[in-house]
Coordinates of C-alpha atoms in Angstrom, one line a residue:
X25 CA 13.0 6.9 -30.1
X26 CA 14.2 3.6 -29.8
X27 CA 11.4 2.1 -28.2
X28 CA 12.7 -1.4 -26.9
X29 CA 15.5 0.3 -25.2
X30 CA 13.4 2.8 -23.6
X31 CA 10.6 0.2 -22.1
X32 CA 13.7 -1.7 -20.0
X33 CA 15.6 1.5 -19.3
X34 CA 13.5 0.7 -15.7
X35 CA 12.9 -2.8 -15.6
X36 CA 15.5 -3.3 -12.9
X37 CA 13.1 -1.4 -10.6
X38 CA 10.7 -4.3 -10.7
X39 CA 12.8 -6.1 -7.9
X40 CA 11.7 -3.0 -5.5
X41 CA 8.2 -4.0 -5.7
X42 CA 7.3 -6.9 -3.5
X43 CA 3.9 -7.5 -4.6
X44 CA 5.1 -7.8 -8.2
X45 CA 4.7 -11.5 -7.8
X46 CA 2.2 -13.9 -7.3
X47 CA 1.6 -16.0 -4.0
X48 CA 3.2 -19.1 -5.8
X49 CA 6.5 -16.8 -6.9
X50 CA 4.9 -16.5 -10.7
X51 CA 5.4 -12.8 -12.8
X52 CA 1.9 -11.1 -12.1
X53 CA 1.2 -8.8 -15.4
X54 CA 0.1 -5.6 -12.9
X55 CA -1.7 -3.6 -15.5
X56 CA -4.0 -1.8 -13.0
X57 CA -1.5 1.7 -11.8
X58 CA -4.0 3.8 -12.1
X59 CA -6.6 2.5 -9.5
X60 CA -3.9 1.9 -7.3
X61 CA -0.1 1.2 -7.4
X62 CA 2.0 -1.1 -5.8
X63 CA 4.2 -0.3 -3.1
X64 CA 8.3 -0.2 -3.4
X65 CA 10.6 -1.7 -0.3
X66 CA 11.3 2.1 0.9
X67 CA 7.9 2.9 1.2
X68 CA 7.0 -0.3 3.0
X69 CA 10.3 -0.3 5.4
X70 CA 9.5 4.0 6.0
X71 CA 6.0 2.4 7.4
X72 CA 7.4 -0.2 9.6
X73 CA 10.0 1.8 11.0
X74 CA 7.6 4.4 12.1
X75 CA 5.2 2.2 13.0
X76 CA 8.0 0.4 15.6
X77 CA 11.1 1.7 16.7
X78 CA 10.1 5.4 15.9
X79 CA 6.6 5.9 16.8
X80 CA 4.7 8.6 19.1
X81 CA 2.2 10.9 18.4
X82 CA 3.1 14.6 17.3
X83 CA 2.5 18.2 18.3
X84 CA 1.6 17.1 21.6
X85 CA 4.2 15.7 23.5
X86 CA 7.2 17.1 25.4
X87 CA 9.0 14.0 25.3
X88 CA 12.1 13.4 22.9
X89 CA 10.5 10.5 20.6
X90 CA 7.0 12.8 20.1
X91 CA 9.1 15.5 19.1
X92 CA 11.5 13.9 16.5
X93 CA 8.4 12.0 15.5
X94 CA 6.9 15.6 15.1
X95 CA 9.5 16.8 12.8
X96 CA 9.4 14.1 10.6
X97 CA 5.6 14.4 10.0
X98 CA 6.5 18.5 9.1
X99 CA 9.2 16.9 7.0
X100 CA 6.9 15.0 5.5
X101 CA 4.9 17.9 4.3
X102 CA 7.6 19.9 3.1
X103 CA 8.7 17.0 1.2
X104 CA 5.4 16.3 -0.6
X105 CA 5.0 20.0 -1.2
X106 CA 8.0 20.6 -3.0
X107 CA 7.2 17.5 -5.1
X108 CA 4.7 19.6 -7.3
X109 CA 6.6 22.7 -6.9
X110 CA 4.6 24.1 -3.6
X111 CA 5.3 25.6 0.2
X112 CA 5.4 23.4 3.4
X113 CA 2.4 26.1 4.4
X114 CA 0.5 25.5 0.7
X115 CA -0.4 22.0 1.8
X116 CA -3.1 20.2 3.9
X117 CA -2.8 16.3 4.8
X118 CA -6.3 14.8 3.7
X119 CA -7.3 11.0 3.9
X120 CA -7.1 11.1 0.1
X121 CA -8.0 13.1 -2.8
X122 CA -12.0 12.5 -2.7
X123 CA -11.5 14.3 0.7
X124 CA -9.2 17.4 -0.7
X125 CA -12.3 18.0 -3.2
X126 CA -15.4 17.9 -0.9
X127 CA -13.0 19.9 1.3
X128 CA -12.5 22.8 -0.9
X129 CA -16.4 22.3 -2.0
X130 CA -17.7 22.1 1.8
X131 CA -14.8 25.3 3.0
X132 CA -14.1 27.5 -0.3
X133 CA -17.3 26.6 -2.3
X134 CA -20.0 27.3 0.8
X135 CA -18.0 30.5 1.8
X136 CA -17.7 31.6 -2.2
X137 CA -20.7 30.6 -3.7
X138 CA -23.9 31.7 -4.2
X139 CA -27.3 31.1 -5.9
X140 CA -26.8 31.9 -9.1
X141 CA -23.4 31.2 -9.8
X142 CA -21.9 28.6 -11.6
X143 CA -19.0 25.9 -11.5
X144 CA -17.7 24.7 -14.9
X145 CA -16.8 20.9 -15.0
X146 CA -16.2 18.5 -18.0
X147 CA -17.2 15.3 -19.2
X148 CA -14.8 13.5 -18.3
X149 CA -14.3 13.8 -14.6
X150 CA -14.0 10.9 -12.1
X151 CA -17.5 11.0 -9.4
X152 CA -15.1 12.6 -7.0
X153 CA -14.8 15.3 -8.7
X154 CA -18.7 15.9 -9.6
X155 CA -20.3 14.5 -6.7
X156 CA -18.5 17.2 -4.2
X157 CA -19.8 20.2 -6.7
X158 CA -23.2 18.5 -7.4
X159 CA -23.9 18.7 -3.3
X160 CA -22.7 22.0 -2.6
X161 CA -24.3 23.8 -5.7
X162 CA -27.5 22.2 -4.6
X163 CA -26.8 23.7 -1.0
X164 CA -26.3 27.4 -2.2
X165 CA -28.3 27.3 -5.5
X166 CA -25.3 27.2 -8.0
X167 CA -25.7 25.6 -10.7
X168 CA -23.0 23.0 -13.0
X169 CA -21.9 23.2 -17.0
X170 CA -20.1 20.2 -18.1
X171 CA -17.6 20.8 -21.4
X172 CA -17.9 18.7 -23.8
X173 CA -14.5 16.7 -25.5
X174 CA -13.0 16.9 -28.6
X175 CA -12.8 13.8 -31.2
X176 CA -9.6 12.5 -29.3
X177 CA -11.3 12.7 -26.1
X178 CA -9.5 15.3 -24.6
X179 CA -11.4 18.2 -23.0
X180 CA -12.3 20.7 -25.1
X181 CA -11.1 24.0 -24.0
X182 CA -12.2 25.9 -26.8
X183 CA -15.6 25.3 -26.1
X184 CA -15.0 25.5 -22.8
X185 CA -13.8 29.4 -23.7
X186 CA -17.4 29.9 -24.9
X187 CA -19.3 29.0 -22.2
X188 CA -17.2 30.5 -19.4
X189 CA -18.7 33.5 -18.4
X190 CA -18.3 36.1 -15.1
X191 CA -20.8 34.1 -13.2
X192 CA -18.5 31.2 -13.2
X193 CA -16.4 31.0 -10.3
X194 CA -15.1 27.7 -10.1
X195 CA -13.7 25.9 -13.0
X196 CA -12.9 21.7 -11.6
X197 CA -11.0 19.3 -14.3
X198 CA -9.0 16.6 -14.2
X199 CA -5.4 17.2 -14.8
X200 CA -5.1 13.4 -16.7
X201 CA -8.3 11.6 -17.5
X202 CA -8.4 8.0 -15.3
X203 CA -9.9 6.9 -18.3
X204 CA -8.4 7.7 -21.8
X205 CA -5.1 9.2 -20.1
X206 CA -5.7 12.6 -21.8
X207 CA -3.7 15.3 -20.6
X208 CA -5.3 19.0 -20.0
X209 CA -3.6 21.9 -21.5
X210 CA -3.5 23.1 -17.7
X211 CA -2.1 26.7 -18.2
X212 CA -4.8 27.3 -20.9
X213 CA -7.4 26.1 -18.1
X214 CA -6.4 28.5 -15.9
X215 CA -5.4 31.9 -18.0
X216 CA -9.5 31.2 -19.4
X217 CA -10.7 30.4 -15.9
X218 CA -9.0 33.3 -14.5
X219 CA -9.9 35.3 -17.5
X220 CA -13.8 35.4 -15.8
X221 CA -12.6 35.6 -12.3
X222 CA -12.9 31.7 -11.2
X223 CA -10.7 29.5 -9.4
X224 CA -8.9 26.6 -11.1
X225 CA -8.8 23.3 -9.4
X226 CA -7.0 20.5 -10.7
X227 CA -7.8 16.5 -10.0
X228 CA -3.6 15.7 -10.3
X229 CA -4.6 11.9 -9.0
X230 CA -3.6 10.6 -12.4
X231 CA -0.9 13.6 -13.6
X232 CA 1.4 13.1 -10.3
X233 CA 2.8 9.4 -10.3
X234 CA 3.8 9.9 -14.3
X235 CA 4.9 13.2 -15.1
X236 CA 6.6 16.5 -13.1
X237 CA 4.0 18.7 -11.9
X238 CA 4.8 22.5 -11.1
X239 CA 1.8 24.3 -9.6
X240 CA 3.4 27.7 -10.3
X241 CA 4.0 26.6 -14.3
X242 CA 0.0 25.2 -14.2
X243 CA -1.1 28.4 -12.6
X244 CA -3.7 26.7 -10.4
X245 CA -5.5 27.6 -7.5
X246 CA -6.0 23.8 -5.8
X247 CA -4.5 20.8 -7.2
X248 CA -5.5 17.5 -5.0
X249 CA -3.6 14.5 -5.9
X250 CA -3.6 10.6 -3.1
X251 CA -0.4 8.7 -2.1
X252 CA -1.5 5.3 -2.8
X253 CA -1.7 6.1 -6.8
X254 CA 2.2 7.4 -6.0
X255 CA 3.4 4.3 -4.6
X256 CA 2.8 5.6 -1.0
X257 CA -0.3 4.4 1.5
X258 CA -4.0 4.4 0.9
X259 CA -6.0 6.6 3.4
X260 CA -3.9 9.5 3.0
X261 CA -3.7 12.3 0.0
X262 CA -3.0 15.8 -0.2
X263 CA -4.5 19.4 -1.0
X264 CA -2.3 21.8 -2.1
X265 CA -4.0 25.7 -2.7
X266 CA -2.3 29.3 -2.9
X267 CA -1.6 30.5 0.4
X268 CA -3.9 33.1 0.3
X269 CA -6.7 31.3 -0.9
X270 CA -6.2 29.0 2.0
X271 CA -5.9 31.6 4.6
X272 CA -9.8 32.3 3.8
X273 CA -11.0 29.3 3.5
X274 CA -12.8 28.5 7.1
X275 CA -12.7 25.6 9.0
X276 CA -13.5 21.9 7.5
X277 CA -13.5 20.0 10.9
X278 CA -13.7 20.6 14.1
X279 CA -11.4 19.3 17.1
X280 CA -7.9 18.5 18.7
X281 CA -4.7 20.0 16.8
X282 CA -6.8 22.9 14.3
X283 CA -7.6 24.7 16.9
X284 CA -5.6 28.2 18.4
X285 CA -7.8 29.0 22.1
X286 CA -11.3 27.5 22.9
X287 CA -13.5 28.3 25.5
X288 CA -17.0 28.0 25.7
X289 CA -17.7 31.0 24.3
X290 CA -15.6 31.5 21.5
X291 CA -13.0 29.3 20.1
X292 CA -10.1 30.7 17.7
X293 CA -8.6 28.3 14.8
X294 CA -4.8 27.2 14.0
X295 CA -3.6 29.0 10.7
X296 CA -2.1 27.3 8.1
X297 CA -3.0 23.9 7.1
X298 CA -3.4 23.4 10.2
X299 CA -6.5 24.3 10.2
X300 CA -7.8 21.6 8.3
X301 CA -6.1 18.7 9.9
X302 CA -8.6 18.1 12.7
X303 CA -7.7 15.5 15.6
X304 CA -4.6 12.9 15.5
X305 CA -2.8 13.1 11.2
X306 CA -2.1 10.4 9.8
X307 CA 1.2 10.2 11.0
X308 CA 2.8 6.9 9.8
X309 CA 1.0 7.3 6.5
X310 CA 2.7 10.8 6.0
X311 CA 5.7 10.0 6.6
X312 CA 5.2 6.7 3.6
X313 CA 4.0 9.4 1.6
X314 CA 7.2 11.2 1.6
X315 CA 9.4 8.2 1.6
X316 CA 7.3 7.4 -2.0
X317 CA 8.0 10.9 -2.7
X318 CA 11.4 10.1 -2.5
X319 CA 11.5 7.1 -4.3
X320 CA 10.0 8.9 -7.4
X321 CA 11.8 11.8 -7.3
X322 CA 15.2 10.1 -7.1
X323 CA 14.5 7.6 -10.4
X324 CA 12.9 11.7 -12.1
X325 CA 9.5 11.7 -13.0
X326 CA 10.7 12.5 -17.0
X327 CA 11.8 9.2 -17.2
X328 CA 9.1 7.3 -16.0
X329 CA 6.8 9.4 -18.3
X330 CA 8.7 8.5 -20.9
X331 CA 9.1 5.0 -19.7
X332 CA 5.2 4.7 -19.6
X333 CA 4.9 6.0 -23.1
X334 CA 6.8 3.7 -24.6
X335 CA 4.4 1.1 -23.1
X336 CA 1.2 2.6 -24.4
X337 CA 2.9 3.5 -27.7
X338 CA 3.3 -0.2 -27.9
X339 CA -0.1 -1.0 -26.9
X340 CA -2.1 1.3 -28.5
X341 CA -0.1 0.3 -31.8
X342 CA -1.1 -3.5 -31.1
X343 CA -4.3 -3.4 -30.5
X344 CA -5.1 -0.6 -33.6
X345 CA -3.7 -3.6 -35.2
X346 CA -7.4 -5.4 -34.4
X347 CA -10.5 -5.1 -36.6
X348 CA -12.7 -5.5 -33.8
X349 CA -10.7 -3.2 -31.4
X350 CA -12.3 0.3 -30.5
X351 CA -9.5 2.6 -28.4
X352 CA -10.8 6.0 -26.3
X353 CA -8.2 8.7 -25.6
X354 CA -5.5 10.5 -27.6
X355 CA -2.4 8.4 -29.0
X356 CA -0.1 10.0 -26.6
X357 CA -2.7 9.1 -23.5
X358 CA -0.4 9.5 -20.5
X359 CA 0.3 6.0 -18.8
X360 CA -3.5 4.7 -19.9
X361 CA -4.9 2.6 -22.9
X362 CA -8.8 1.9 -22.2
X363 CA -10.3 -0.1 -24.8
X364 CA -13.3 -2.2 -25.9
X365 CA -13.6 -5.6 -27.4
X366 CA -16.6 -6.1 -30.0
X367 CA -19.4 -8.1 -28.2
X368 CA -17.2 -9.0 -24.9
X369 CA -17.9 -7.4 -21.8
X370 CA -15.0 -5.8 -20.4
X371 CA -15.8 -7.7 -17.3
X372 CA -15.6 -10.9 -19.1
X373 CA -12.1 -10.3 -20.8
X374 CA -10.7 -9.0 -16.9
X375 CA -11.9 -12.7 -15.7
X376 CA -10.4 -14.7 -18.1
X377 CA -6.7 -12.4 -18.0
X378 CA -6.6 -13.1 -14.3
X379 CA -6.5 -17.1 -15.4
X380 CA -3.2 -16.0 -16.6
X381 CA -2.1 -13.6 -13.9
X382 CA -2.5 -10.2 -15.7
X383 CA -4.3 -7.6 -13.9
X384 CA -6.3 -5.0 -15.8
X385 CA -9.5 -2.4 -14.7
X386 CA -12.8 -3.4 -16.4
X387 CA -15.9 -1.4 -15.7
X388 CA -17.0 2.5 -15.2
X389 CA -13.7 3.5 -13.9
X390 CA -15.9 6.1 -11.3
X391 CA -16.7 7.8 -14.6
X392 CA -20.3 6.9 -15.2
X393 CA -20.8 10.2 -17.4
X394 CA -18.1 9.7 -19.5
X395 CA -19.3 5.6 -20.3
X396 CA -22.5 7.6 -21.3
X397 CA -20.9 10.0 -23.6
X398 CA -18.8 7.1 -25.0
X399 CA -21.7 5.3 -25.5
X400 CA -20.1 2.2 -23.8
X401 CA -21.4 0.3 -20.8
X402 CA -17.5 -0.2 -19.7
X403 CA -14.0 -0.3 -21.1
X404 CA -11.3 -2.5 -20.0
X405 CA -8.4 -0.3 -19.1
X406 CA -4.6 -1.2 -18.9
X407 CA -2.8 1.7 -17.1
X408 CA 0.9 1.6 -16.4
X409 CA 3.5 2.3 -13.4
X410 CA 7.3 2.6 -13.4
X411 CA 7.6 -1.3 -12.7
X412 CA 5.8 -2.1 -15.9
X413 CA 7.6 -3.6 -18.8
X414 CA 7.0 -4.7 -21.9
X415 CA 6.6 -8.5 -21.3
X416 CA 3.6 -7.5 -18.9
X417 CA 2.1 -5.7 -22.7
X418 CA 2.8 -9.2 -24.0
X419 CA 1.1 -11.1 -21.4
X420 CA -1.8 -8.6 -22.2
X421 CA -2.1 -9.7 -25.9
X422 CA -1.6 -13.1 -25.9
X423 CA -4.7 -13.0 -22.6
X424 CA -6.4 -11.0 -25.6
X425 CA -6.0 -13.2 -28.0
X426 CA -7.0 -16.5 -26.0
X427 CA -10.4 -14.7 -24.8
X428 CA -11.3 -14.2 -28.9
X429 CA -10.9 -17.7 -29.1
X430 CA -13.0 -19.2 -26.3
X431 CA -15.5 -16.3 -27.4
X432 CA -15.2 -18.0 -30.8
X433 CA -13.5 -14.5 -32.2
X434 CA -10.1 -16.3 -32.9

């Protein structure tokens, strides 16, 4: 591969990011994706525009401008659901991804588990995807196995083989690690998951923005994934689940819209996802969603994953360059290069990189287990988006450099 090349093949989107800048019109070195990414023009004119001229609320009114606003909230759905290969009926609206978890723990998980029964997670999931499991297993009395990772950091399914058993009935990974970027063998996950009789769910949060995902090809059950991590809003996510799965799964809220007949003596649910969209959606924020949708889909997530390879190929070759470097995660970590500096808090080196307008994660990352199994307190982490480029690595390593020297390191 002819690297160079391939790290500007997308530099020309750049210009479709407003926030790419600074407040004084200065290049800000965004190297933080994966907490959150920034927002192209289509997304942010898709918001305005149904925030203004088109808005009204949906499935309510009778009125023209509710019901054209209602079909491009459906739209919206269909749109996000064939993104990752799924059914307009597959897939529920949530405010994020933390909320399509604890949704299929607080539906799925109390109707499905019991004491006794266990739910297989690894170490290197994000708190939303522990914390959910940890509180319903406490509820019903199941009880959690973490697997371990291998040398590289990636989960280690063939231990995870081992300790699956038939009283495991839910099996909860993360699809790309927020941390080290390592990418689960997905179909493996499920065929040993399924092998037992559990349920596969898959945190996509980090897998959907950089590569094509195709529920049917990963042969999960659940696969919860936010907007704002996809260049869309924050405050609004999505769960998709099999059909089937989802027509047992009882109500998650109650109120307006998820409802069929209520009375005071009985009252009888929607079907569908609607079931689980209690009360007014997030209308504007769905519809931003699917613009971002869009967006990626029209540039093809294969070339921004191999756009955001380049980047950490670059990186990761850099800074194993440095004696007094220590890197987490595989070399082909997808869109992510965490790191540690010897004797510099991660916190320190993000303070001193924002003198010079480059933006990168220091800290726990929501992954306090996996800073434990590390045996780190933190890791600085540089994670990549379609706008990134290669002067944005450079800015990185020359902030680097300049922090070993006021540490006295240079």
């Amino acid at each position: 591969m002819n690297a160079p090349a391939t790290i500007t093949a997308l530099a020309g989107l750049r210009a479709d990011f407003p926030g790419m800048v600074t407040h004084d019109g200065k290049p800000w070195h965004y190297l933080d994706t994966a907490a959150t990414a920034q927002k192209p023009r289509a997304v942010i004119d898709a918001m305005a525009r149904a925030l203004g001229e088109d808005y009204a609320t949906v499935h309510r009114g009778v009125y023209t401008r509710s019901a054209e606003m209602t079909l491009a909230y459906e739209a919206a759905r269909r749109t996000v659901a064939r993104f990752i290969g799924g059914h307009e009926d597959e897939l529920v609206f949530t405010r994020g991804a933390t909320e399509a978890i604890n949704l299929v723990a607080q539906t799925w998980g109390r109707a499905n588990l019991k004491a006794g029964d266990r739910i297989l997670l690894s170490q290197a999931e994000h708190h939303s995807n522990i914390v959910p499991w940890q509180m319903v297993a406490e509820e019903v009395g199941a009880e959690i196995d973490v697997c371990p990772l291998t040398d590289d950091h990636r989960i280690d399914l063939d231990a995870a083989e081992a300790m699956l058993t038939e009283r495991h009935k839910l099996v909860a990974l993360g699809h790309v690690s927020n941390v080290t970027g390592a990418l689960l063998d997905a179909p493996r996950a499920a065929a040993l998951a399924h092998k037992v009789g559990a349920k596969l769910l898959l945190d996509g949060c980090q897998s959907a923005p950089h590569m094509g995902v195709d529920v049917a090809a990963l042969a999960c059950d659940f696969y919860v994934f936010s907007a704002h991590k996809l260049y869309g809003p924050t405050g609004i996510g999505a769960l998709w689940a099999k059909a089937e799965i989802l027509a047992d799964m009882p109500p998650y809220q109650g109120g307006g819209a998820m409802i069929d007949r209520v009375t005071f003596a009985k009252t009888t649910y929607a079907s569908g996802p609607q079931r689980f969209e209690a009360g007014t959606p997030a209308i504007t924020e769905a519809i931003a969603f699917a613009a971002a949708v869009d967006y990626v889909s029209a540039i093809g997530p294969a070339r921004i994953h191999a756009h955001e390879q380049a980047l950490v190929a670059k990186l990761r070759r850099d800074l194993g360059a440095m004696n007094d470097v220590r890197l987490f995660g595989p070399a082909d970590s997808a869109g992510i290069v965490s790191f540690a500096l010897d004797d510099i808090h991660p916190h320190d080196l993000g303070t001193i990189l924002d003198e010079s307008n480059v933006a990168i994660r220091a800290g726990h990352h929501c992954a306090q287990p996996l800073m434990d199994y590390l045996g780190v307190p933190a890791t600085a982490r540089a994670s990549f988006g379609l706008y990134s480029t290669e002067a944005d690595v450079d800015a990185l390593l020359a902030g680097i450099a300049r922090t070993r020297k006021i540490f006295g390191r240079g």
